[in-house]
Amino acid sequence: MPDTRTISAYEDDMNDAVREAAALLASGEIVAVPTETVYGLAADAFNPEAVAKVFAAKERPDFDPLIVHIAAYRELAEVAEMPEELESVVKSLAGAFWPGPLTILLPKSAKVPDLVTSGLPTVAVRQSANVIFRAIGRALGRPIAAPSANRFGRISPTSASAVEKELGGRIPLIVDGGACNQGIESTIISIELGETRPLIRVLRAGPVTKEELQKFGKVVIEKRKADAPDAPGQLAHHYAPETPLLMFDKPSDFKPEPDKRYGLISYRGDEKAGYLHLHEWELVEELSPGSGKLQEAAIRLFYVMRMMDEEGLDAIVVEPVSEVGLGVAIMDRLRKASVKGG
Ligand code: TXA
Ligand code: MG
């Protein structure tokens, strides 16, 4: 593999970058591209050889299926067989959240290679809102299979430089579209016909919250199955930094060992949570220094985790956030990343 090139897709560079990325994808290559959630490692979803390269570059086990990204709603019919009884709720959800960070599981069409769905009868579909990603999809004229552009089990990248650290030397091209404006991966749902209203199961919490989905049906947040770590989409330990990440039920549960260097990921960097003055931290980083808002915390979460991971600490302690709205998705990522995850 030659060196990985990073090209800018800012302003005047965008058209050239889109053309180059689409041409590589059309030739069966893989390219890292920005989305509004995290960077994705893209391949032509209908080309199994290209999809195989995605699994290889990520060292991803082939039982963990990929999300297929469509460029327009009409492409949905190419990748999924829409059950008649779900058509209206899917249409409403797509109308409300697409393009955007919502991924919907539907029965797959025969055109989608089994490798993409790991042999499952369903396909995970979304339409990204990122303008660069959308332009690449339109130029390619085919749906794009893209998992997050990190090595398997590691933190999703939210910048081109984070992708370079994850996959440099393994892929030919990274399209730099700046920092992702959501910062955590899409919400993944499945839908069933309920007794009175559709039943929406949240398989992965994300930027589209339970509260927002409740307008469209009864929403259940699926608990991850720690006893079934092989089930696709249900891997318990994930998104992890190399430095152990510790999360406690209460501050007093933290029992520092002498001579060990600890860092703190604090929500706002204030005393309220009870961690700031608990210990002489080597380093404190705030998730939401500006506004104390979950939105800002989500955008910064993986960036802060990566930055702390590079400090050579013995462990990173993270303050839990309240599990409302986006806080559900943030706590999901923190539990999956932490060694004491409950
Ligand atoms: O925001 C996102 O969703 C990003 C951007 C690039 O679109 N993508 C992403 O992909 O996070 P990935 O592969 O890192 O996570 C997709 C998750 C995996 O946990 C996978 O197991 C699950 O979706 N998944 C995919 N297809 C599935 C299926 N048919 N049934 C159940 N889970 C599925
Ligand atoms: Mg991922």
mmCIF file of N, CA, C and O and ligand atoms in Angstrom, residues 35 37-40 60 64-67 69 103 105 120 122-124 126 146-148 185-186 188 204 232-233, ligand 1:
data_model
loop_
_atom_site.group_PDB
_atom_site.id
_atom_site.type_symbol
_atom_site.label_atom_id
_atom_site.label_comp_id
_atom_site.label_asym_id
_atom_site.label_seq_id
_atom_site.Cartn_x
_atom_site.Cartn_y
_atom_site.Cartn_z
ATOM 1 N N THR A 35 -18.477 12.371 7.437
ATOM 2 C CA THR A 35 -19.940 12.454 7.532
ATOM 3 C C THR A 35 -20.230 13.401 8.693
ATOM 4 O O THR A 35 -19.307 13.847 9.366
ATOM 5 N N THR A 37 -21.535 12.619 11.449
ATOM 6 C CA THR A 37 -21.366 11.946 12.750
ATOM 7 C C THR A 37 -19.888 11.717 13.039
ATOM 8 O O THR A 37 -19.318 12.316 13.950
ATOM 9 N N VAL A 38 -19.278 10.815 12.278
ATOM 10 C CA VAL A 38 -17.851 10.488 12.399
ATOM 11 C C VAL A 38 -17.343 10.228 10.982
ATOM 12 O O VAL A 38 -18.138 10.097 10.057
ATOM 13 N N TYR A 39 -16.028 10.158 10.797
ATOM 14 C CA TYR A 39 -15.510 9.819 9.473
ATOM 15 C C TYR A 39 -15.830 8.356 9.153
ATOM 16 O O TYR A 39 -15.795 7.499 10.037
ATOM 17 N N GLY A 40 -16.160 8.090 7.890
ATOM 18 C CA GLY A 40 -16.469 6.736 7.455
ATOM 19 C C GLY A 40 -15.399 6.225 6.509
ATOM 20 O O GLY A 40 -14.708 7.006 5.857
ATOM 21 N N ARG A 60 -11.621 -5.629 10.915
ATOM 22 C CA ARG A 60 -12.955 -5.831 11.484
ATOM 23 C C ARG A 60 -13.403 -7.258 11.233
ATOM 24 O O ARG A 60 -13.288 -7.750 10.114
ATOM 25 N N ASP A 64 -19.473 -8.451 11.763
ATOM 26 C CA ASP A 64 -19.970 -7.133 12.166
ATOM 27 C C ASP A 64 -20.341 -6.322 10.920
ATOM 28 O O ASP A 64 -19.474 -5.788 10.236
ATOM 29 N N PRO A 65 -21.635 -6.236 10.616
ATOM 30 C CA PRO A 65 -22.069 -5.676 9.324
ATOM 31 C C PRO A 65 -21.891 -4.164 9.187
ATOM 32 O O PRO A 65 -21.734 -3.456 10.184
ATOM 33 N N LEU A 66 -21.932 -3.686 7.945
ATOM 34 C CA LEU A 66 -21.692 -2.273 7.637
ATOM 35 C C LEU A 66 -22.998 -1.528 7.388
ATOM 36 O O LEU A 66 -24.004 -2.125 6.994
ATOM 37 N N ILE A 67 -22.952 -0.212 7.571
ATOM 38 C CA ILE A 67 -24.095 0.646 7.225
ATOM 39 C C ILE A 67 -23.986 1.022 5.750
ATOM 40 O O ILE A 67 -22.897 1.326 5.254
ATOM 41 N N HIS A 69 -25.054 3.721 2.913
ATOM 42 C CA HIS A 69 -25.487 5.117 2.827
ATOM 43 C C HIS A 69 -26.058 5.397 1.446
ATOM 44 O O HIS A 69 -25.387 5.149 0.436
ATOM 45 N N THR A 103 -30.061 5.669 11.418
ATOM 46 C CA THR A 103 -29.866 4.467 10.600
ATOM 47 C C THR A 103 -31.025 3.509 10.867
ATOM 48 O O THR A 103 -31.357 3.246 12.022
ATOM 49 N N LEU A 105 -32.875 -0.227 10.155
ATOM 50 C CA LEU A 105 -32.713 -1.613 9.686
ATOM 51 C C LEU A 105 -33.957 -2.018 8.912
ATOM 52 O O LEU A 105 -35.077 -1.864 9.390
ATOM 53 N N LEU A 120 -26.687 -11.310 7.385
ATOM 54 C CA LEU A 120 -27.997 -11.048 8.009
ATOM 55 C C LEU A 120 -29.029 -10.744 6.920
ATOM 56 O O LEU A 120 -28.687 -10.237 5.857
ATOM 57 N N THR A 122 -31.133 -8.445 7.135
ATOM 58 C CA THR A 122 -31.448 -7.012 7.180
ATOM 59 C C THR A 122 -30.245 -6.178 6.737
ATOM 60 O O THR A 122 -29.100 -6.623 6.829
ATOM 61 N N VAL A 123 -30.544 -4.960 6.282
ATOM 62 C CA VAL A 123 -29.484 -4.015 5.936
ATOM 63 C C VAL A 123 -29.716 -2.733 6.749
ATOM 64 O O VAL A 123 -30.856 -2.319 6.958
ATOM 65 N N ALA A 124 -28.631 -2.138 7.224
ATOM 66 C CA ALA A 124 -28.711 -0.878 7.965
ATOM 67 C C ALA A 124 -28.508 0.255 6.966
ATOM 68 O O ALA A 124 -27.498 0.295 6.264
ATOM 69 N N ARG A 126 -28.708 4.524 5.969
ATOM 70 C CA ARG A 126 -28.928 5.922 6.319
ATOM 71 C C ARG A 126 -28.522 6.834 5.172
ATOM 72 O O ARG A 126 -27.854 6.404 4.224
ATOM 73 N N ALA A 146 -20.174 2.115 4.511
ATOM 74 C CA ALA A 146 -19.126 2.804 5.278
ATOM 75 C C ALA A 146 -19.299 2.605 6.778
ATOM 76 O O ALA A 146 -20.254 3.111 7.364
ATOM 77 N N PRO A 147 -18.373 1.888 7.396
ATOM 78 C CA PRO A 147 -18.305 1.883 8.853
ATOM 79 C C PRO A 147 -17.469 3.073 9.294
ATOM 80 O O PRO A 147 -16.902 3.789 8.457
ATOM 81 N N SER A 148 -17.390 3.298 10.589
ATOM 82 C CA SER A 148 -16.514 4.351 11.088
ATOM 83 C C SER A 148 -15.071 4.027 10.696
ATOM 84 O O SER A 148 -14.678 2.861 10.645
ATOM 85 N N GLU A 185 -21.626 8.426 16.599
ATOM 86 C CA GLU A 185 -22.224 7.677 15.507
ATOM 87 C C GLU A 185 -23.749 7.751 15.542
ATOM 88 O O GLU A 185 -24.362 7.957 16.587
ATOM 89 N N SER A 186 -24.336 7.497 14.359
ATOM 90 C CA SER A 186 -25.781 7.605 14.186
ATOM 91 C C SER A 186 -26.570 6.713 15.141
ATOM 92 O O SER A 186 -26.090 5.689 15.617
ATOM 93 N N ILE A 188 -29.175 3.918 15.687
ATOM 94 C CA ILE A 188 -29.620 2.781 14.856
ATOM 95 C C ILE A 188 -30.934 2.246 15.417
ATOM 96 O O ILE A 188 -31.032 1.954 16.616
ATOM 97 N N ARG A 204 -28.691 1.251 18.853
ATOM 98 C CA ARG A 204 -27.527 2.049 19.265
ATOM 99 C C ARG A 204 -28.027 3.474 19.470
ATOM 100 O O ARG A 204 -28.576 4.080 18.549
ATOM 101 N N PRO A 232 -24.196 -9.061 15.951
ATOM 102 C CA PRO A 232 -23.852 -7.840 15.233
ATOM 103 C C PRO A 232 -24.500 -6.629 15.872
ATOM 104 O O PRO A 232 -25.646 -6.668 16.275
ATOM 105 N N GLY A 233 -23.757 -5.552 15.961
ATOM 106 C CA GLY A 233 -24.288 -4.314 16.492
ATOM 107 C C GLY A 233 -24.415 -4.326 18.003
ATOM 108 O O GLY A 233 -24.854 -3.356 18.595
HETATM 109 O O1 TXA B 1 -22.750 7.435 12.085
HETATM 110 C C1 TXA B 1 -22.537 6.317 11.676
HETATM 111 O O2 TXA B 1 -23.392 5.425 11.754
HETATM 112 C C2 TXA B 1 -21.162 6.030 11.054
HETATM 113 C C3 TXA B 1 -21.036 6.849 9.771
HETATM 114 C C4 TXA B 1 -19.781 6.531 9.015
HETATM 115 O O3 TXA B 1 -22.153 6.642 8.980
HETATM 116 N N1 TXA B 1 -21.019 4.644 10.787
HETATM 117 C C5 TXA B 1 -20.840 3.717 11.760
HETATM 118 O O4 TXA B 1 -20.648 2.446 11.283
HETATM 119 O O5 TXA B 1 -20.825 3.988 12.942
HETATM 120 P P1 TXA B 1 -20.065 1.266 12.167
HETATM 121 O O6 TXA B 1 -19.854 0.164 11.210
HETATM 122 O O7 TXA B 1 -18.896 1.715 12.925
HETATM 123 O O8 TXA B 1 -21.253 0.898 13.107
HETATM 124 C C6 TXA B 1 -22.391 0.306 12.545
HETATM 125 C C7 TXA B 1 -23.074 -0.556 13.529
HETATM 126 C C8 TXA B 1 -22.265 -1.770 13.924
HETATM 127 O O9 TXA B 1 -22.322 -1.906 15.331
HETATM 128 C C9 TXA B 1 -22.989 -2.911 13.244
HETATM 129 O O10 TXA B 1 -22.903 -4.080 13.989
HETATM 130 C C10 TXA B 1 -24.415 -2.379 13.179
HETATM 131 O O11 TXA B 1 -24.260 -1.025 12.918
HETATM 132 N N2 TXA B 1 -25.174 -2.974 12.072
HETATM 133 C C11 TXA B 1 -24.966 -2.820 10.751
HETATM 134 N N3 TXA B 1 -25.828 -3.553 10.047
HETATM 135 C C12 TXA B 1 -26.608 -4.194 10.936
HETATM 136 C C13 TXA B 1 -27.676 -5.119 10.822
HETATM 137 N N4 TXA B 1 -28.138 -5.528 9.641
HETATM 138 N N5 TXA B 1 -28.242 -5.585 11.972
HETATM 139 C C14 TXA B 1 -27.786 -5.170 13.184
HETATM 140 N N6 TXA B 1 -26.778 -4.306 13.349
HETATM 141 C C15 TXA B 1 -26.192 -3.816 12.245
#
